[in-house]
Amino acid sequence: MSEKAIKQKEPVNELSRSMIRLQVDRILASEIFSRSERLSGFLKFIVEQTLEGRGDGLKEQVIGAEFYGKGPDFDGAADSVVRVDARRLRDKLREYYSEFGQEPVIISLRKGAYVPSFERNPAAPTLVQFPVQEQPAPVTISRRRNWTHIGVAVALLATACGTAFWFAVPKDQRPTVRLAPLVSHPYNEGPPSLSPDGTMVAFACAPAGGSGPTDICVRAVGTETDHRVTDTPQSEVEPAWSPDGQHILFVRVGAGIFIVSHLGGPDRKVWDSGSLVGWMPDGESILVRQQGEGGPRIYRVYPDTGEKRWVTSPPVGIGDWTFAASPNGRVLAFVGVERPGVADLYVVPIEGGPPRRLTDWNHVISNVAWTADGRELIYSAGGRLWRIPAYGSRIGRGTPIGDIPAPVDRFSMSRPGRDGTTRIAFRSSHREDVLHVIDLEAPLVDGKIEAGHPIAASTRVDFPGAFSRDARMIAFVSTRANMTGYELWIGHPDGTGLRQVTSLAAAALVVGSWSPDGERIAFDAAVAGNSDIYVSSVHGGKPVQLTFAPSLDGQPEWSLDGKWIYFSSKATGRTPELWKVPSSGGPPEQVTHGGGFEPKFSPNGQYLYYLDRPPNGAGSPKDVSKLLRMPAAGGEAELVHDRVPPFHWSISTKGIHFLTQDESGNVYLDLYRFSDEKVVRTGQLSFRIATLPGRFIVSRDGRWALTSQTKRADADLMLLEKFR
């Protein structure tokens, strides 16, 4: 029977074939069956024969001839091997389900029969269905939404929070592992990829000086010599070893997906574009994260035929991030993201179907890998490793993995060795961004704007918020008092009078604006898996939640009369629109219908300025949108400027201040003057502005700017051995 015909048949006992096959894989991976290769093969043979529509032919003579290889002359009366093994298989299945009583599918073998039965398990809390579809269809995913690139979330929180989730774990529960440096160049190395046997590691390496396009380097574990397998003027990143350990797949930035021998030599282009890559276990197809409708999604690509089929279907925004295919190639585990710092782990059948959420972090998850038996997932969250059942019925976090005295970012696992242990290579990143206040009226130094003075320095994550209307206070976001989440802080521009305002432990928090009287601050925060608008008194207390819809609401801006708070929302679809809500609470009202993001009022309150869309990339000054304005009372919008970067623009009485980045990476501060509607250059920045996430805020009088400067950003590759 053809594969197409199989997929068109009705599911066995209303269970999909994919579900049954997944249950078989779980049974065979158990210790009960792993000790008996023959019974495992027996079970797999009769299940596959049944699913292929040949169950009626499962007679003793057929099994003996085909499975045991005894030929067409097999006589069951003289040789009882089939009957004996069938009885043993029935006993093993009963033993398995006595230990794992909540498995979603029960597979049994009736006495005297050789055709297995499949039924739903009423004792299972929830039933995980992975329906097989010849062509995946769009699905509605109960995931959160996002408008900023995933790189922001991973690079910022996973590196800066570092040891945020180093909870105490009893010593007797910790595996005995060995940690050693793997690569320690004086510059950032890209995420590692271990060869399947764990003897070599591939990573993105910079030139000798530490700056410039990256190549793919390969190093034998335990040595200090790098071998560059690529050497081009373009940057190559995100290497992935082939299942046979002979080739490396990688991304050439701006050029596509390429493959090269692990020994080096000519490379070959296999796909046009993508930002992350991986292999299917069969080595014949690959997985690519590529831009699609609603944001980046994960595709299965067949380079030899040019066929491409999507596996995941993100609802909106940046979509899906890192991923890994199960050892049998039937299930994909991936990280789905709402906004910077808000992510969770999901699984979805490779052949298409609805994804299922596994974790309840609403926080950063860097990447994921499968254990060799396909029963568990190892993932990195908040700077450490965790393990969780791949087919568990309850949403949770799993078990933290202890004894790793270094923050864990992206990682890679080898296959188990003869002793049953595996190696894990991971990137351990360190980042420190410091808030700076800049005097924009100070003289330029060699035509450049100086960095100003640092304020409120800490070793945690701090990023700018907003000046109060009189510029006597600033609001900013920090993890200094709550390593598991973000809080709103206020203080004076000189760094004195610091005070924590909220205690939300938010997965993400962005300051919008101060109220006209300076007594309240509007902000958006991701709490309990949803992003909403809040208002908090500067004196503390419980914030007031103003929006409640299951959409991404953010970037609040107070109207000058204090009666309304304008904000961006994706309540109507993939494109954000501007809405407004009474500052005292009430139903929101839609303001724009052609796109709207990051609203700001003119100093006199006459106009509402906003961007047409959120950033496409990481929110750097090079990622630009169109700046529009409309009368505050309502009316037609008009174009003001066509190249303004989201998060890097502000309005003062002097005009609109925004950053501009040239092709060489130099960043300038420009000013669109209200007086003559011309753009003039204020100066070039003399420092490296933080972009993960970055903001450039100017006070209402145009005198001061608030931003953050990257003081330290480095990473080393580490090796964890003897991991079970």
XYZ file of C-alpha atoms in Angstrom:
724
model
C 0.000 0.000 0.000
C 1.384 3.426 -0.896
C 2.256 6.035 1.730
C -0.413 8.312 0.286
C -3.015 5.591 0.630
C -1.966 4.945 4.215
C -2.458 8.601 5.144
C -5.888 8.628 3.581
C -7.155 5.689 5.676
C -9.207 6.347 8.786
C -7.208 6.347 12.053
C -7.139 3.013 13.886
C -9.771 3.093 16.625
C -10.019 6.883 16.148
C -6.335 7.230 17.052
C -3.965 8.703 14.517
C -1.120 6.554 13.232
C 1.335 9.176 14.425
C 0.022 8.863 17.985
C 0.320 5.076 17.916
C 3.835 5.173 16.506
C 4.864 7.706 19.139
C 3.482 5.400 21.831
C 5.477 2.490 20.416
C 8.624 4.624 20.520
C 7.969 5.435 24.165
C 7.421 1.776 25.015
C 10.570 0.634 23.231
C 12.641 3.344 24.925
C 11.632 2.107 28.384
C 13.973 -0.027 30.463
C 11.368 -2.798 30.415
C 11.719 -3.274 26.658
C 15.246 -1.985 26.036
C 16.611 -5.224 27.528
C 14.775 -7.366 24.986
C 15.658 -6.592 21.379
C 13.577 -9.480 19.988
C 10.356 -8.571 21.781
C 10.850 -4.931 20.803
C 11.147 -5.970 17.181
C 8.100 -8.240 17.499
C 5.977 -5.384 18.824
C 7.141 -2.960 16.161
C 6.526 -5.523 13.399
C 2.928 -6.331 14.320
C 2.067 -2.669 14.967
C 3.448 -1.525 11.608
C 1.738 -4.364 9.772
C -1.567 -3.355 11.360
C -1.124 0.347 10.625
C -0.239 -0.512 7.030
C -3.585 -2.309 6.644
C -2.130 -5.817 6.716
C -3.394 -6.858 10.130
C -5.631 -9.552 8.674
C -2.514 -11.356 7.458
C -0.837 -11.503 10.861
C -0.894 -15.256 11.288
C 1.620 -17.423 13.126
C 3.080 -18.734 9.871
C 3.457 -15.224 8.395
C 5.204 -13.859 11.489
C 7.545 -16.816 11.642
C 8.420 -16.528 7.976
C 8.738 -12.738 7.681
C 9.826 -11.496 11.115
C 11.876 -14.467 12.321
C 13.196 -15.161 8.811
C 12.392 -18.851 8.911
C 11.161 -18.908 5.333
C 7.942 -20.092 3.690
C 8.308 -23.627 5.128
C 7.932 -22.451 8.723
C 5.698 -24.840 10.715
C 4.211 -23.395 13.886
C 3.231 -26.828 15.163
C 6.865 -27.899 15.225
C 8.360 -24.533 16.274
C 6.557 -22.568 19.030
C 8.758 -19.450 18.914
C 5.927 -17.161 17.706
C 3.448 -18.347 20.369
C 6.028 -18.156 23.156
C 7.184 -14.648 22.209
C 3.593 -13.446 21.813
C 2.877 -14.594 25.367
C 6.047 -12.891 26.621
C 5.088 -9.703 24.755
C 1.640 -9.669 26.392
C 3.312 -9.973 29.811
C 5.788 -7.191 29.021
C 3.019 -4.844 27.884
C 1.099 -5.490 31.111
C 4.273 -4.781 33.087
C 4.852 -1.560 31.164
C 1.345 -0.190 31.729
C 1.410 -1.145 35.398
C 4.399 1.200 35.752
C 3.234 3.876 33.311
C -0.479 3.902 33.933
C -1.185 7.339 32.482
C 0.180 6.798 28.986
C -2.184 8.322 26.395
C -2.450 5.182 24.207
C -2.836 1.585 25.400
C -1.407 -1.068 23.098
C -2.392 -4.650 23.961
C -2.290 -8.119 22.460
C -5.207 -10.446 23.120
C -4.524 -14.060 23.998
C -4.493 -16.269 20.939
C -4.247 -13.288 18.572
C -1.381 -11.518 16.856
C -3.152 -8.302 15.824
C -2.550 -5.571 18.437
C -5.361 -3.414 19.792
C -5.113 0.344 20.262
C -7.314 2.385 22.570
C -7.345 5.687 24.352
C -6.331 5.548 27.983
C -9.128 7.028 30.128
C -6.626 7.406 32.987
C -4.498 9.851 30.987
C -5.100 13.459 32.171
C -4.864 14.770 28.629
C -4.464 13.040 25.305
C -1.687 14.259 23.057
C -2.802 13.860 19.448
C -0.315 14.208 16.649
C -2.477 13.775 13.545
C -0.707 12.925 10.316
C -1.465 15.360 7.499
C -0.152 15.169 3.979
C -0.076 18.984 3.848
C -0.023 20.898 7.151
C -2.876 23.328 7.543
C -2.808 26.622 9.458
C -3.673 26.184 13.111
C -4.579 28.510 15.922
C -1.881 28.307 18.555
C -2.572 29.395 22.088
C 0.687 31.248 22.304
C 1.511 34.806 23.096
C 2.419 37.514 20.583
C 5.515 39.584 19.896
C 6.941 42.472 17.908
C 10.670 42.361 18.636
C 13.297 39.931 17.310
C 14.007 36.817 19.350
C 17.689 37.655 19.378
C 16.818 40.450 21.777
C 15.317 38.033 24.256
C 17.978 35.365 24.085
C 21.035 37.582 23.938
C 19.874 39.965 26.649
C 18.294 37.848 29.335
C 20.139 34.594 28.940
C 23.455 36.431 29.129
C 22.724 39.220 31.550
C 20.603 37.316 34.038
C 23.283 34.645 34.149
C 22.611 32.793 37.364
C 19.043 34.013 37.702
C 17.633 30.537 38.285
C 20.318 28.875 40.362
C 17.858 27.417 42.832
C 19.067 25.147 45.572
C 19.036 21.473 44.563
C 19.681 18.696 47.081
C 23.206 17.366 46.591
C 22.082 13.750 46.265
C 19.904 14.699 43.291
C 22.713 16.272 41.311
C 24.490 14.254 38.629
C 28.263 13.930 38.855
C 29.559 15.933 35.942
C 32.849 17.488 34.889
C 33.096 21.058 33.567
C 36.053 22.405 31.599
C 36.778 25.324 29.248
C 36.369 24.448 25.588
C 37.125 27.680 23.669
C 38.305 30.868 25.388
C 39.181 33.382 22.697
C 39.345 37.069 23.748
C 36.177 37.726 21.729
C 32.682 36.311 21.461
C 32.403 32.830 20.021
C 29.177 31.788 18.366
C 26.991 29.040 19.837
C 28.714 25.631 19.718
C 27.695 22.575 17.721
C 29.152 19.258 18.894
C 29.807 16.496 16.398
C 27.557 13.463 16.956
C 30.374 11.533 18.650
C 31.321 14.532 20.795
C 34.955 14.639 19.676
C 34.784 17.924 17.728
C 33.048 21.264 18.063
C 32.082 23.784 15.378
C 31.402 27.452 16.126
C 31.417 30.909 14.569
C 34.854 32.451 15.073
C 35.972 36.023 14.521
C 39.202 37.123 12.815
C 42.355 37.351 14.890
C 41.613 40.932 15.902
C 38.197 40.004 17.220
C 36.168 42.142 14.830
C 34.914 41.602 11.312
C 33.014 38.849 9.489
C 32.922 35.490 11.262
C 33.910 32.128 9.796
C 33.012 28.590 10.808
C 35.788 27.041 12.869
C 36.213 23.413 13.920
C 38.250 22.303 16.910
C 38.978 18.838 18.274
C 37.841 18.645 21.887
C 40.824 18.846 24.212
C 43.016 20.830 21.800
C 43.684 24.524 21.289
C 43.910 24.558 17.480
C 41.083 25.966 15.352
C 40.606 24.926 11.742
C 38.625 27.402 9.634
C 36.372 25.495 7.250
C 35.080 28.741 5.706
C 36.960 31.898 4.804
C 34.897 34.532 2.984
C 34.224 38.274 3.287
C 30.734 37.432 4.575
C 29.803 36.240 8.050
C 29.046 32.562 8.556
C 27.121 31.562 11.678
C 24.985 28.836 13.287
C 26.831 25.633 12.290
C 25.057 22.259 12.558
C 26.741 18.843 12.153
C 25.222 16.269 9.833
C 24.031 13.027 11.492
C 27.002 11.121 10.025
C 29.477 13.709 11.341
C 30.965 14.394 7.908
C 29.457 17.767 6.958
C 28.477 21.061 8.524
C 25.418 23.060 7.597
C 25.628 26.812 8.266
C 24.104 30.216 7.559
C 25.981 32.693 5.391
C 24.441 35.995 6.438
C 22.571 37.595 3.568
C 23.442 34.786 1.146
C 21.587 31.648 2.251
C 22.194 28.187 3.703
C 25.387 26.311 2.777
C 27.041 22.959 3.451
C 30.750 22.184 3.735
C 32.901 19.202 4.667
C 34.074 19.220 8.286
C 37.591 19.121 6.808
C 36.981 22.301 4.814
C 37.092 22.811 1.072
C 34.444 24.076 -1.370
C 31.020 24.790 0.101
C 27.677 24.336 -1.628
C 24.530 26.424 -1.382
C 21.484 24.338 -0.460
C 18.824 26.970 0.298
C 18.171 30.632 -0.386
C 17.683 32.053 3.104
C 17.272 31.315 6.800
C 18.581 32.316 10.211
C 18.831 28.947 12.014
C 19.434 25.469 10.615
C 19.316 21.856 11.736
C 19.254 18.325 10.350
C 16.582 15.694 10.268
C 17.916 12.385 11.656
C 17.788 10.719 8.221
C 20.301 13.245 6.876
C 18.233 13.684 3.705
C 16.317 16.807 4.722
C 17.052 19.838 6.858
C 15.162 22.222 9.135
C 15.359 25.944 8.504
C 14.052 28.906 10.450
C 12.894 31.323 7.777
C 10.656 34.375 7.553
C 7.035 33.473 6.802
C 3.572 34.875 7.206
C 3.156 36.073 10.775
C 6.879 35.932 11.498
C 9.731 33.425 11.259
C 8.598 29.822 11.259
C 10.354 26.481 10.959
C 10.358 24.633 7.641
C 11.400 21.183 6.571
C 13.425 21.511 3.386
C 14.526 18.866 0.868
C 17.534 20.487 -0.859
C 17.757 17.860 -3.611
C 14.178 18.412 -4.810
C 13.573 21.988 -3.672
C 10.502 20.923 -1.687
C 9.667 23.022 1.401
C 6.958 22.316 3.976
C 6.317 24.364 7.071
C 6.290 22.600 10.417
C 5.356 25.438 12.760
C 2.878 28.264 12.245
C 3.419 31.187 14.629
C 0.348 33.406 15.061
C 2.101 36.784 14.858
C 5.331 38.662 15.374
C 8.775 37.106 15.482
C 7.443 33.586 15.574
C 9.508 30.594 16.558
C 13.123 30.332 17.610
C 15.483 27.426 18.274
C 14.386 23.846 17.581
C 15.404 20.177 17.541
C 13.965 17.100 15.825
C 13.346 13.970 17.891
C 15.708 11.016 17.330
C 13.037 9.205 15.296
C 12.325 12.312 13.227
C 8.625 12.441 14.047
C 8.362 15.313 16.516
C 9.850 18.800 16.629
C 10.600 20.551 19.904
C 10.891 24.319 19.568
C 10.939 27.570 21.508
C 7.964 29.858 20.915
C 8.272 33.495 21.933
C 5.860 36.284 22.819
C 8.242 39.197 23.282
C 11.761 39.783 24.653
C 12.170 37.509 27.641
C 8.824 35.727 27.272
C 9.129 32.245 25.798
C 8.070 28.635 26.341
C 8.817 25.177 25.040
C 6.495 23.391 22.597
C 6.343 20.115 20.672
C 4.637 19.555 17.333
C 4.490 16.597 14.919
C 6.914 17.022 12.042
C 4.233 16.061 9.525
C 1.938 18.829 10.749
C -0.605 19.365 13.459
C -1.327 21.471 16.525
C 1.615 22.246 18.828
C 1.481 21.447 22.512
C 2.978 23.645 25.201
C 5.295 21.915 27.705
C 6.545 24.701 30.000
C 5.102 27.591 31.963
C 8.146 29.852 32.121
C 6.911 32.944 30.278
C 10.602 33.744 30.346
C 13.775 33.254 28.314
C 14.440 29.795 26.871
C 17.590 29.678 24.757
C 17.404 26.314 23.035
C 16.436 22.662 23.345
C 17.787 19.165 22.620
C 16.447 15.610 22.883
C 17.871 12.807 24.979
C 18.983 9.799 22.929
C 15.985 7.702 23.950
C 13.573 10.426 22.807
C 11.767 10.493 26.144
C 13.086 13.761 27.575
C 14.075 17.247 26.488
C 17.045 19.189 27.808
C 16.638 22.951 27.561
C 18.315 26.109 28.821
C 16.323 28.732 30.687
C 17.447 31.664 32.780
C 21.110 30.702 32.663
C 20.882 27.007 33.557
C 19.910 23.613 32.154
C 16.626 21.810 32.792
C 15.158 18.463 31.787
C 11.489 17.718 31.180
C 9.506 14.733 29.820
C 8.842 15.223 26.118
C 5.387 13.672 26.348
C 4.278 14.717 29.802
C 0.616 15.503 30.268
C 1.053 18.520 32.517
C 2.596 21.898 31.806
C 5.542 22.567 34.094
C 9.278 23.226 34.138
C 10.809 19.839 34.769
C 13.913 19.355 36.896
C 16.893 21.721 37.168
C 20.294 20.242 36.401
C 22.816 21.230 39.056
C 26.588 21.276 39.433
C 27.236 23.642 36.518
C 29.052 26.655 38.035
C 28.654 28.885 34.980
C 25.654 30.531 33.289
C 24.390 28.462 30.343
C 23.230 30.053 27.111
C 22.961 28.120 23.811
C 24.169 24.508 24.034
C 24.685 21.341 21.981
C 24.622 17.647 22.983
C 26.517 14.658 21.589
C 25.215 11.120 21.364
C 25.874 8.878 24.385
C 29.197 7.086 24.539
C 29.830 3.489 25.568
C 29.450 4.387 29.230
C 26.007 5.867 28.565
C 27.088 9.461 29.256
C 27.082 12.359 26.846
C 28.910 15.624 26.358
C 27.311 19.065 26.371
C 29.017 22.111 24.899
C 27.519 25.459 25.828
C 28.174 29.152 25.529
C 28.610 31.002 28.800
C 27.921 34.683 28.171
C 28.452 37.776 30.254
C 26.968 41.167 29.535
C 26.885 44.453 31.408
C 24.963 47.500 30.182
C 25.223 50.747 32.132
C 22.728 53.620 32.082
C 24.145 56.947 30.921
C 22.790 60.492 31.017
C 24.143 62.675 28.178
C 24.218 66.454 28.077
C 23.165 67.216 24.494
C 24.248 70.846 24.881
C 27.822 69.945 25.811
C 30.509 70.708 23.177
C 31.303 67.916 20.742
C 34.700 66.229 21.048
C 36.165 65.672 17.581
C 32.659 65.978 16.211
C 31.336 63.284 18.509
C 28.818 63.186 21.337
C 30.468 61.975 24.518
C 28.940 59.152 26.531
C 28.043 61.363 29.482
C 28.096 60.085 33.038
C 27.017 56.609 34.145
C 24.246 56.371 36.709
C 22.805 53.694 38.951
C 25.540 51.215 37.994
C 24.861 47.579 38.831
C 25.865 44.118 37.666
C 22.282 43.340 36.633
C 20.185 44.287 33.633
C 19.242 47.981 33.450
C 17.719 49.721 30.455
C 16.235 53.190 29.929
C 12.639 54.166 30.517
C 11.570 57.817 30.432
C 12.256 61.285 31.825
C 9.589 62.923 33.902
C 8.114 65.982 32.173
C 10.268 68.348 34.226
C 13.378 66.137 33.676
C 14.000 65.955 37.417
C 13.374 62.207 37.567
C 13.983 59.207 35.374
C 12.234 55.844 35.222
C 14.125 52.723 34.188
C 13.809 48.938 34.247
C 16.072 46.651 36.245
C 16.555 43.118 37.583
C 18.728 44.335 40.460
C 16.122 43.486 43.122
C 14.422 40.555 41.446
C 16.633 38.184 39.494
C 13.608 36.251 38.242
C 11.960 39.231 36.589
C 11.903 42.929 35.740
C 10.798 45.790 37.958
C 10.169 49.507 37.497
C 12.595 51.854 39.264
C 12.820 55.642 39.539
C 15.545 58.051 40.623
C 17.253 61.339 39.907
C 19.336 61.766 36.740
C 22.503 61.899 38.849
C 21.800 58.396 40.183
C 20.636 59.429 43.638
C 17.299 58.687 45.263
C 16.847 55.299 43.613
C 13.608 53.578 44.536
C 11.877 50.385 43.414
C 8.281 51.043 42.345
C 6.849 47.633 41.359
C 7.093 44.044 42.589
C 5.683 42.195 39.599
C 8.602 39.911 38.669
C 7.529 40.607 35.091
C 8.979 38.539 32.269
C 9.275 41.795 30.294
C 8.586 45.416 31.207
C 8.858 48.595 29.137
C 8.325 52.097 30.498
C 5.944 54.250 28.484
C 5.600 57.746 29.950
C 4.983 59.773 33.089
C 1.619 61.332 33.824
C 1.439 65.132 33.340
C 1.457 65.670 37.121
C 4.463 63.375 37.592
C 2.634 61.157 40.083
C 2.104 58.055 37.953
C 3.916 56.056 35.301
C 2.353 54.055 32.480
C 4.170 50.916 31.358
C 3.546 47.590 29.678
C 4.463 44.313 31.317
C 4.297 40.615 30.548
C 2.731 38.968 33.580
C 1.327 35.430 33.662
C 1.879 35.018 29.953
C 0.128 38.128 28.626
C 1.293 41.668 27.832
C -0.919 44.473 29.124
C -0.883 48.157 30.018
C -0.420 49.122 33.675
C -0.280 52.346 35.668
C 1.682 52.628 38.889
C 1.989 55.385 41.453
C 5.558 56.643 41.877
C 5.035 56.075 45.599
C 4.572 52.333 45.114
C 1.601 50.105 45.765
C -0.148 47.644 43.495
C -0.182 48.749 39.827
C -3.553 49.226 38.124
C -4.087 47.025 35.075
C -5.870 48.852 32.229
C -5.984 46.272 29.399
C -6.977 42.626 29.645
C -7.318 41.273 26.096
C -5.208 38.232 25.044
C -3.218 40.418 22.657
C 0.123 42.151 22.779
C -0.473 45.628 24.234
C 2.465 47.971 24.777
C 4.262 51.291 24.369
C 1.828 53.431 26.438
C 1.834 57.242 26.089
C -0.070 59.608 28.357
C -2.154 62.358 26.744
C -1.323 65.889 27.849
C -4.638 66.322 29.636
C -4.017 63.127 31.609
C -7.349 61.571 30.642
C -6.153 58.982 28.127
C -3.329 56.543 27.625
C -2.530 55.693 24.015
C -0.843 52.387 23.208
C -0.050 49.880 20.454
C -2.000 46.643 20.233
C -2.344 43.619 17.999
C -5.908 43.038 19.078
C -7.131 43.307 15.469
C -4.491 41.138 13.790
C -0.856 40.842 12.857
C -0.302 44.552 12.283
C -0.343 46.662 15.447
C -2.746 49.594 15.631
C -2.994 52.527 18.019
C -5.646 52.375 20.725
C -6.492 54.543 23.713
C -7.883 53.673 27.121
C -9.117 55.999 29.913
C -6.305 56.469 32.448
C -8.835 55.804 35.204
C -9.923 52.551 33.563
C -12.566 51.595 31.037
C -13.025 50.048 27.603
C -10.271 50.793 25.030
C -11.018 52.531 21.732
C -9.230 51.979 18.424
C -7.496 55.064 16.994
C -5.765 53.965 13.753
C -6.739 51.453 11.071
C -3.651 51.414 8.845
C -0.970 50.413 11.323
C 0.403 52.185 14.376
C 3.291 51.639 16.785
C 5.037 53.571 19.586
C 2.802 56.674 19.946
C 4.185 60.001 21.226
C 2.527 63.424 21.551
C 3.999 66.717 20.389
C 4.947 69.046 23.263
C 1.862 71.237 22.675
C -0.422 68.212 22.388
C -1.575 69.206 18.914
C -0.251 66.144 17.089
C 0.085 62.439 17.751
C 3.270 61.024 16.224
C 3.759 57.302 15.678
C 5.533 54.690 13.548
C 3.821 52.614 10.899
C 5.217 49.294 12.102
C 7.418 47.618 14.733
C 11.024 46.659 13.944
C 11.725 43.722 11.673
C 15.025 42.849 13.254
C 16.702 43.311 16.603
C 15.602 46.908 17.041
C 18.946 48.465 16.148
C 19.249 51.999 14.687
C 19.625 50.372 11.274
C 16.099 48.914 11.409
C 13.800 51.767 10.400
C 10.092 52.511 10.031
C 8.035 55.405 8.692
C 7.219 58.255 11.069
C 3.648 59.563 10.747
C 1.586 62.179 12.500
C -2.100 62.895 12.840
C -4.088 65.589 14.656
C -4.600 64.640 18.276
C -8.325 65.210 17.808
C -8.348 62.709 14.941
C -7.995 62.981 11.191
C -5.787 61.917 8.311
C -2.199 60.824 8.928
C 0.723 62.319 7.018
C 4.301 61.168 6.486
C 6.954 63.058 8.455
C 10.086 60.981 7.778
C 10.598 57.576 6.183
C 13.640 56.343 8.144
C 13.160 56.439 11.912
C 14.301 53.469 14.074
C 11.791 52.082 16.595
C 12.825 52.579 20.241
C 15.518 55.094 19.213
C 13.534 58.302 18.805
C 12.096 60.932 21.132
C 10.186 64.206 20.965
C 11.246 67.417 22.688
C 10.331 71.080 22.318
C 13.142 71.309 19.744
C 11.845 68.576 17.458
C 12.173 64.860 16.907
C 15.489 63.296 17.902
C 16.380 59.964 16.273
C 19.409 57.793 15.617
C 20.773 56.992 12.154
C 23.242 54.221 11.371
C 25.367 54.185 8.205
C 26.719 51.205 6.290
C 29.934 51.249 8.314
C 28.036 50.896 11.573
C 28.585 54.484 12.737
C 25.621 55.852 14.688
C 24.551 59.514 14.536
C 21.988 61.607 16.356
C 19.750 63.578 13.992
C 17.074 66.174 14.716
C 13.914 66.888 12.745
C 13.259 70.510 13.663
C 9.702 71.667 14.191
C 10.725 75.218 13.243
C 11.546 74.557 9.580
C 10.736 70.827 9.182
C 14.366 70.072 8.213
C 16.650 67.306 9.457
C 20.018 68.383 10.875
C 22.821 66.250 12.289
C 23.593 66.760 15.976
C 26.712 64.591 16.051
C 28.118 61.083 15.990
C 27.906 58.876 19.062
C 31.329 58.134 20.522
C 30.206 55.018 22.329
C 28.551 51.672 21.660
C 24.883 51.943 22.414
C 23.224 48.854 23.829
C 20.753 47.313 21.424
C 19.528 44.322 23.418
C 17.172 46.059 23.931
C 18.313 49.583 23.231
C 16.483 52.846 23.731
C 17.443 56.463 23.227
C 15.303 58.831 25.312
C 15.453 62.652 25.247
C 14.052 64.926 27.926
C 11.126 67.217 27.077
C 13.367 70.316 26.928
C 15.856 68.574 24.603
C 18.769 69.055 26.992
C 19.358 65.526 28.245
C 19.410 62.047 26.735
C 19.077 58.731 28.558
C 20.499 55.567 27.022
C 22.548 52.526 27.970
C 26.102 51.718 26.995
C 27.461 48.198 26.668
C 30.384 48.062 29.089
C 31.088 44.352 28.769
C 29.916 41.665 26.343
C 31.908 38.463 26.026
C 31.354 34.730 25.877
C 33.341 31.501 26.242
C 32.517 27.959 25.195
C 32.440 25.366 27.970
C 32.325 21.552 27.951
C 30.252 19.455 30.312
C 31.264 15.786 30.422
C 29.789 12.652 31.984
C 26.234 13.935 31.672
C 23.428 11.385 32.005
